[in-house]
Short mmCIF file of C-alpha atoms (C1' of nucleotides) in Angstrom, two decimals:
data_model
loop_
_atom_site.label_atom_id
_atom_site.label_comp_id
_atom_site.label_asym_id
_atom_site.label_seq_id
_atom_site.Cartn_x
_atom_site.Cartn_y
_atom_site.Cartn_z
CA UNK M 1 34.24 -68.27 0.42
CA UNK M 2 30.98 -66.43 -0.05
CA UNK M 3 29.37 -66.55 -3.41
CA UNK M 4 28.58 -62.87 -3.61
CA UNK M 5 31.64 -61.25 -2.16
CA UNK M 6 31.39 -57.60 -3.05
CA UNK M 7 34.40 -55.82 -4.37
CA UNK M 8 35.10 -52.69 -2.38
CA UNK M 9 33.65 -49.60 -3.94
CA UNK M 10 30.67 -51.46 -5.29
CA UNK M 11 28.73 -51.58 -2.11
CA UNK M 12 27.94 -47.99 -1.33
CA UNK M 13 24.72 -47.36 -3.20
CA UNK M 14 23.42 -50.80 -2.31
CA UNK M 15 23.92 -50.18 1.40
CA UNK M 16 22.76 -46.61 1.49
CA UNK M 17 19.68 -47.36 -0.56
CA UNK M 18 20.13 -44.51 -2.97
CA UNK M 19 17.58 -45.95 -5.38
CA UNK M 20 14.80 -46.26 -2.82
CA UNK M 21 15.66 -42.82 -1.42
CA UNK M 22 15.27 -41.43 -4.92
CA UNK M 23 11.94 -43.22 -5.38
CA UNK M 24 10.62 -41.91 -2.07
CA UNK M 25 11.65 -38.35 -2.88
CA UNK M 26 10.03 -38.53 -6.29
CA UNK M 27 6.82 -39.95 -4.87
CA UNK M 28 6.76 -37.19 -2.28
CA UNK M 29 7.20 -34.65 -5.05
CA UNK M 30 4.44 -36.25 -7.10
CA UNK M 31 2.12 -36.14 -4.09
CA UNK M 32 2.86 -32.49 -3.53
CA UNK M 33 2.31 -31.66 -7.19
CA UNK M 34 -1.21 -33.04 -6.86
CA UNK M 35 -1.83 -31.19 -3.61
CA UNK M 36 -1.61 -34.31 -1.45
CA UNK M 37 -0.04 -33.25 1.81
CA UNK M 38 0.98 -36.48 3.47
CA UNK M 39 4.42 -37.96 3.95
CA UNK M 40 5.52 -41.19 2.32
CA UNK M 41 5.70 -42.79 5.74
CA UNK M 42 2.14 -41.78 6.51
CA UNK M 43 1.09 -43.10 3.11
CA UNK M 44 2.76 -46.42 3.85
CA UNK M 45 0.66 -46.80 6.99
CA UNK M 46 -2.53 -45.92 5.13
CA UNK M 47 -1.49 -48.49 2.52
CA UNK M 48 -1.88 -51.32 5.02
CA UNK M 49 -5.12 -49.95 6.39
CA UNK M 50 -6.57 -49.78 2.88
CA UNK M 51 -5.88 -53.49 2.63
CA UNK M 52 -7.22 -54.26 6.10
CA UNK M 53 -8.95 -51.52 8.04
CA UNK M 54 -9.09 -51.70 11.82
CA UNK M 55 -5.86 -53.55 12.54
CA UNK M 56 -3.83 -52.91 15.67
CA UNK M 57 -0.69 -50.83 16.01
CA UNK M 58 1.32 -54.00 16.52
CA UNK M 59 0.00 -55.38 13.24
CA UNK M 60 0.99 -52.11 11.58
CA UNK M 61 4.47 -52.55 13.03
CA UNK M 62 4.85 -55.98 11.48
CA UNK M 63 3.36 -54.98 8.15
CA UNK M 64 5.32 -51.78 7.75
CA UNK M 65 8.64 -53.01 9.17
CA UNK M 66 8.70 -50.31 11.84
CA UNK M 67 9.07 -50.42 15.59
CA UNK M 68 6.34 -49.54 18.04
CA UNK M 69 7.39 -45.97 18.83
CA UNK M 70 7.47 -45.17 15.11
CA UNK M 71 3.93 -46.43 14.67
CA UNK M 72 2.73 -44.63 17.80
CA UNK M 73 3.92 -41.35 16.36
CA UNK M 74 2.80 -41.99 12.80
CA UNK M 75 -0.66 -42.80 14.13
CA UNK M 76 -0.50 -39.66 16.31
CA UNK M 77 0.20 -37.56 13.25
CA UNK M 78 -2.36 -39.33 11.08
CA UNK M 79 -4.90 -38.73 13.83
CA UNK M 80 -4.04 -35.02 13.91
CA UNK M 81 -4.60 -34.96 10.16
CA UNK M 82 -7.96 -36.67 10.76
CA UNK M 83 -7.01 -39.56 8.50
CA UNK M 84 -7.28 -42.30 11.13
CA UNK M 85 -8.88 -42.75 14.53
CA UNK M 86 -7.91 -45.00 17.42
CA UNK M 87 -10.65 -47.19 18.90
CA UNK M 88 -10.09 -49.41 21.93
CA UNK M 89 -10.17 -53.08 21.04
CA UNK M 90 -13.20 -54.93 22.36
CA UNK M 91 -11.25 -58.05 23.20
CA UNK M 92 -7.95 -56.66 24.53
CA UNK M 93 -7.90 -53.48 26.51
CA UNK M 94 -4.21 -52.91 25.80
CA UNK M 95 -4.81 -52.76 22.10
CA UNK M 96 -6.12 -50.12 19.69
CA UNK M 97 -8.00 -50.65 16.46
CA UNK M 98 -6.83 -48.10 13.90
CA UNK M 99 -9.66 -47.08 11.61
CA UNK M 100 -9.55 -45.04 8.43
CA UNK M 101 -11.68 -41.93 8.16
CA UNK M 102 -13.62 -41.12 5.02
CA UNK M 103 -10.99 -38.55 4.13
CA UNK M 104 -8.33 -41.26 4.18
CA UNK M 105 -10.45 -43.62 2.09
CA UNK M 106 -10.70 -40.91 -0.53
CA UNK M 107 -6.91 -40.74 -0.79
CA UNK M 108 -6.46 -44.35 -1.82
CA UNK M 109 -7.15 -44.27 -5.53
CA UNK M 110 -5.22 -41.13 -6.37
CA UNK M 111 -2.15 -41.97 -4.28
CA UNK M 112 -1.95 -45.52 -5.59
CA UNK M 113 -2.08 -44.09 -9.08
CA UNK M 114 0.75 -41.73 -8.21
CA UNK M 115 2.77 -44.57 -6.71
CA UNK M 116 2.40 -46.60 -9.89
CA UNK M 117 3.29 -43.54 -11.95
CA UNK M 118 6.37 -42.94 -9.81
CA UNK M 119 7.53 -46.50 -10.25
CA UNK M 120 7.10 -46.21 -13.97
CA UNK M 121 9.24 -43.09 -13.95
CA UNK M 122 11.78 -44.98 -11.88
CA UNK M 123 11.85 -47.98 -14.17
CA UNK M 124 11.85 -46.12 -17.45
CA UNK M 125 13.99 -48.01 -19.90
CA UNK M 126 14.51 -50.99 -17.61
CA UNK M 127 13.88 -54.40 -19.04
CA UNK M 128 10.77 -55.97 -17.47
CA UNK M 129 12.42 -59.28 -16.69
CA UNK M 130 15.33 -57.48 -15.02
CA UNK M 131 12.78 -55.73 -12.81
CA UNK M 132 11.39 -59.11 -11.83
CA UNK M 133 14.89 -60.30 -11.00
CA UNK M 134 15.58 -57.18 -8.94
CA UNK M 135 12.34 -57.61 -7.00
CA UNK M 136 13.24 -61.21 -6.29
CA UNK M 137 16.72 -60.25 -5.07
CA UNK M 138 15.40 -57.47 -2.81
CA UNK M 139 12.78 -59.81 -1.38
CA UNK M 140 15.47 -62.36 -0.61
CA UNK M 141 17.65 -59.69 1.02
CA UNK M 142 14.73 -58.68 3.19
CA UNK M 143 13.99 -62.28 4.14
CA UNK M 144 17.65 -62.88 4.95
CA UNK M 145 17.89 -59.95 7.34
CA UNK M 146 14.47 -59.28 8.81
CA UNK J 1 1.63 -47.88 -22.31
CA UNK J 2 4.58 -48.20 -19.99
CA UNK J 3 6.66 -51.30 -20.21
CA UNK J 4 6.90 -51.87 -16.49
CA UNK J 5 3.42 -51.06 -15.26
CA UNK J 6 3.29 -52.40 -11.72
CA UNK J 7 0.30 -54.35 -10.59
CA UNK J 8 -1.14 -52.90 -7.42
CA UNK J 9 0.09 -54.62 -4.33
CA UNK J 10 3.48 -55.31 -5.81
CA UNK J 11 4.91 -51.91 -5.28
CA UNK J 12 5.05 -51.48 -1.55
CA UNK J 13 8.41 -52.93 -0.61
CA UNK J 14 10.02 -51.41 -3.67
CA UNK J 15 8.85 -47.92 -2.76
CA UNK J 16 9.46 -48.13 0.94
CA UNK J 17 12.92 -49.60 0.49
CA UNK J 18 12.43 -52.41 2.97
CA UNK J 19 15.53 -54.22 1.70
CA UNK J 20 17.87 -51.27 2.12
CA UNK J 21 16.33 -50.46 5.50
CA UNK J 22 17.06 -54.01 6.56
CA UNK J 23 20.63 -53.76 5.28
CA UNK J 24 21.23 -50.49 7.13
CA UNK J 25 19.85 -51.89 10.37
CA UNK J 26 22.00 -54.97 10.09
CA UNK J 27 25.11 -52.95 9.35
CA UNK J 28 24.37 -50.75 12.35
CA UNK J 29 24.02 -53.86 14.46
CA UNK J 30 27.27 -55.28 13.13
CA UNK J 31 29.04 -52.00 13.92
CA UNK J 32 27.68 -52.02 17.45
CA UNK J 33 28.69 -55.64 17.97
CA UNK J 34 32.27 -54.64 17.20
CA UNK J 35 32.09 -51.61 19.47
CA UNK J 36 31.99 -49.12 16.60
CA UNK J 37 29.78 -46.28 17.73
CA UNK J 38 28.97 -44.38 14.57
CA UNK J 39 25.76 -44.20 12.62
CA UNK J 40 25.40 -45.55 9.09
CA UNK J 41 24.90 -42.00 7.85
CA UNK J 42 28.13 -40.88 9.51
CA UNK J 43 29.86 -43.91 8.01
CA UNK J 44 28.59 -42.99 4.57
CA UNK J 45 30.19 -39.55 4.88
CA UNK J 46 33.47 -41.04 6.03
CA UNK J 47 33.26 -43.43 3.09
CA UNK J 48 33.62 -40.55 0.63
CA UNK J 49 36.38 -38.93 2.64
CA UNK J 50 38.34 -42.19 2.66
CA UNK J 51 38.21 -42.07 -1.11
CA UNK J 52 39.09 -38.36 -1.30
CA UNK J 53 40.06 -36.57 1.87
CA UNK J 54 39.62 -32.82 2.12
CA UNK J 55 36.60 -32.34 -0.14
CA UNK J 56 34.02 -29.63 0.52
CA UNK J 57 30.62 -30.04 2.09
CA UNK J 58 29.03 -29.41 -1.30
CA UNK J 59 31.03 -32.27 -2.78
CA UNK J 60 29.88 -34.44 0.10
CA UNK J 61 26.29 -33.47 -0.72
CA UNK J 62 26.66 -34.62 -4.31
CA UNK J 63 28.50 -37.79 -3.45
CA UNK J 64 26.21 -38.88 -0.65
CA UNK J 65 22.93 -37.80 -2.25
CA UNK J 66 22.06 -35.53 0.67
CA UNK J 67 21.12 -31.88 0.89
CA UNK J 68 23.24 -29.19 2.47
CA UNK J 69 21.58 -29.01 5.88
CA UNK J 70 21.98 -32.76 6.27
CA UNK J 71 25.70 -32.54 5.54
CA UNK J 72 26.12 -29.55 7.84
CA UNK J 73 24.76 -31.57 10.73
CA UNK J 74 26.50 -34.80 9.86
CA UNK J 75 29.78 -32.88 9.76
CA UNK J 76 28.82 -31.17 13.05
CA UNK J 77 28.32 -34.54 14.67
CA UNK J 78 31.42 -36.08 13.11
CA UNK J 79 33.38 -33.10 14.39
CA UNK J 80 31.99 -33.61 17.90
CA UNK J 81 33.14 -37.22 17.66
CA UNK J 82 36.56 -35.92 16.58
CA UNK J 83 36.42 -37.91 13.36
CA UNK J 84 36.65 -34.95 10.97
CA UNK J 85 37.71 -31.31 11.15
CA UNK J 86 36.62 -28.34 9.09
CA UNK J 87 39.35 -26.21 7.52
CA UNK J 88 38.64 -23.04 5.56
CA UNK J 89 39.36 -23.45 1.88
CA UNK J 90 42.39 -21.47 0.68
CA UNK J 91 40.77 -20.53 -2.61
CA UNK J 92 37.15 -19.89 -1.62
CA UNK J 93 36.30 -18.35 1.70
CA UNK J 94 32.72 -19.66 1.56
CA UNK J 95 33.89 -23.23 1.45
CA UNK J 96 35.21 -25.73 4.00
CA UNK J 97 37.64 -28.56 3.46
CA UNK J 98 36.56 -31.56 5.52
CA UNK J 99 39.58 -33.52 6.72
CA UNK J 100 39.68 -36.91 8.37
CA UNK J 101 41.36 -37.27 11.74
CA UNK J 102 43.66 -40.17 12.53
CA UNK J 103 40.87 -41.75 14.53
CA UNK J 104 38.65 -41.75 11.44
CA UNK J 105 41.38 -43.19 9.25
CA UNK J 106 41.66 -46.07 11.67
CA UNK J 107 37.99 -46.88 11.20
CA UNK J 108 38.22 -47.51 7.49
CA UNK J 109 39.47 -51.05 7.29
CA UNK J 110 37.26 -52.57 9.96
CA UNK J 111 34.06 -50.84 8.86
CA UNK J 112 34.58 -51.71 5.20
CA UNK J 113 35.06 -55.29 6.27
CA UNK J 114 31.82 -55.14 8.23
CA UNK J 115 30.01 -53.59 5.27
CA UNK J 116 31.18 -56.40 3.01
CA UNK J 117 30.20 -58.95 5.65
CA UNK J 118 26.77 -57.36 5.97
CA UNK J 119 26.20 -57.51 2.24
CA UNK J 120 27.18 -61.14 2.20
CA UNK J 121 24.64 -61.81 4.94
CA UNK J 122 22.09 -59.89 2.89
CA UNK J 123 22.82 -61.78 -0.31
CA UNK J 124 23.09 -65.24 1.17
CA UNK J 125 21.68 -67.71 -1.29
CA UNK J 126 21.22 -65.16 -4.05
CA UNK J 127 22.57 -66.05 -7.46
CA UNK J 128 25.55 -63.85 -8.34
CA UNK J 129 24.29 -62.91 -11.77
CA UNK J 130 20.93 -61.92 -10.28
CA UNK J 131 22.83 -59.61 -7.94
CA UNK J 132 24.49 -58.01 -10.93
CA UNK J 133 21.11 -57.54 -12.56
CA UNK J 134 19.67 -56.01 -9.40
CA UNK J 135 22.59 -53.59 -9.10
CA UNK J 136 22.11 -52.56 -12.70
CA UNK J 137 18.38 -51.97 -12.18
CA UNK J 138 18.92 -49.94 -9.02
CA UNK J 139 21.56 -47.85 -10.73
CA UNK J 140 19.18 -47.17 -13.60
CA UNK J 141 16.41 -46.21 -11.15
CA UNK J 142 18.78 -43.80 -9.47
CA UNK J 143 19.86 -42.30 -12.79
CA UNK J 144 16.24 -41.95 -13.88
CA UNK J 145 15.21 -40.01 -10.79
CA UNK J 146 18.21 -38.18 -9.44
"C1'" DT D 1 -4.62 -67.12 43.34
"C1'" DT D 2 -0.95 -64.64 43.58
"C1'" DT D 3 3.26 -63.81 41.30
"C1'" DA D 4 6.18 -63.69 37.21
"C1'" DA D 5 6.69 -63.05 32.45
"C1'" DT D 6 4.88 -61.36 28.17
"C1'" DT D 7 2.51 -58.12 25.18
"C1'" DA D 8 0.45 -53.40 23.51
"C1'" DG D 9 1.28 -49.06 23.55
"C1'" DT D 10 3.60 -44.51 25.10
"C1'" DT D 11 7.35 -41.28 26.31
"C1'" DG D 12 12.07 -39.33 26.29
"C1'" DC D 13 16.40 -38.66 24.13
"C1'" DA D 14 19.67 -38.58 20.18
"C1'" DT D 15 20.31 -38.60 15.22
"C1'" DA D 16 18.77 -37.61 10.67
"C1'" DA D 17 15.73 -35.92 6.73
"C1'" DC D 18 13.24 -32.05 4.02
"C1'" DT D 19 11.83 -27.31 3.33
"C1'" DA D 20 12.44 -22.59 3.67
"C1'" DA D 21 14.82 -18.69 5.06
"C1'" DC D 22 19.04 -16.79 6.10
"C1'" DT D 23 24.43 -14.91 5.87
"C1'" DA D 24 28.54 -14.44 3.47
"C1'" DT D 25 31.33 -14.80 -0.44
"C1'" DA D 26 32.04 -15.17 -5.41
"C1'" DT D 27 30.89 -14.46 -10.20
"C1'" DG D 28 28.76 -12.23 -14.27
"C1'" DC D 29 27.15 -8.37 -16.56
"C1'" DC D 30 26.34 -3.35 -17.51
"C1'" DG I 1 33.30 -0.32 -10.36
"C1'" DG I 2 28.68 -1.59 -8.91
"C1'" DC I 3 24.62 -4.30 -8.94
"C1'" DA I 4 22.25 -8.78 -9.79
"C1'" DT I 5 22.69 -13.49 -9.46
"C1'" DA I 6 24.57 -17.75 -8.03
"C1'" DT I 7 26.98 -20.63 -4.68
"C1'" DA I 8 28.69 -22.50 0.15
"C1'" DG I 9 27.23 -23.11 4.29
"C1'" DT I 10 24.11 -22.45 8.57
"C1'" DT I 11 19.78 -22.17 11.25
"C1'" DA I 12 14.90 -23.14 12.43
"C1'" DG I 13 10.80 -25.99 12.36
"C1'" DT I 14 8.42 -30.38 11.37
"C1'" DT I 15 8.52 -35.29 10.65
"C1'" DA I 16 10.66 -39.67 11.21
"C1'" DT I 17 13.86 -43.46 13.12
"C1'" DG I 18 16.27 -46.27 16.84
"C1'" DC I 19 16.89 -47.34 21.51
"C1'" DA I 20 15.75 -47.64 26.34
"C1'" DA I 21 12.66 -47.14 29.91
"C1'" DC I 22 8.15 -46.99 31.23
"C1'" DT I 23 2.67 -48.16 32.23
"C1'" DA I 24 -1.13 -51.07 31.85
"C1'" DA I 25 -3.25 -55.25 30.65
"C1'" DT I 26 -2.89 -60.17 29.69
"C1'" DT I 27 -1.18 -64.81 30.10
"C1'" DA I 28 1.52 -68.47 32.31
"C1'" DA I 29 3.34 -70.64 36.26
"C1'" DA I 30 4.05 -71.70 41.05
#
DNA sequence: TTTAATTAGTTGCATAACTAACTATATGCC
DNA sequence: GGCATATAGTTAGTTATGCAACTAATTAAA
């Protein structure tokens, strides 16, 4: 018998991800309040490029846990916003290098600040060691299912 | 200074909800494997109707943490699938009562089973008391931001 | 070396989300 | 009663996701 059998009625918010939905909405709101007009999904792509600029779309797929069509279109939209640019890879003609523009580089500091602020709003009044436990559990869930 | 200041680089999966995305994808896959052709979002609406049949769209909004247009279209699609039916409220002519069909009632047991199974897959190897802690944290996050 | 299989990326279709604007009904206030 | 405001639901436009089918380039195998 499984260790963590859920009682019925307890599973809804876990499955539907109401907490992370709430975090995403709040972050979006905090972006807007500061005049930053990108979506959370676009931000999450920029996030990986800030760590490593010039990676391929496939690498963005792996890093951001999205499929290829999603990345194609996110990169399309980021390109329209002049936040990234596709360059053909020198070594593999199937592959694109996605490069940040200066405008995108300028977004890093402020948006990371807002992300940290949003998380602090989210975790107001939550015991720090419980947060660590929750992070560990969510990481394990991800590893179990990915 | 906030108690739970996140160090940069730690926040990504928390904000983007990678764990709950993974859970939703797995549940969708488990539905499909059993020949159940509804989306997780549709299931989450049915979930509330199984608890209380005949509630209004507005009540579905509150319960499922969605806005009105989202519920309008989810109910549209559920109606197309002949899983629910709109009835005009007797007391308020602006309002609809959303009623389950027999076909939808038949889906309850199997899909709840699959949801529990999916969560057990997700939480494989996770300490039960850590799961309780995680649930508590996520609930607090939701309450902080909703 | 020519063919088969894999990989990178794109496109099309269906579903869903958010915002804003809209209609219709109900409620509150004078 | 009559007008302002609030509430229930719908519609339109943009962005995003998942899946399947597709092109082009690369790698592996016969």
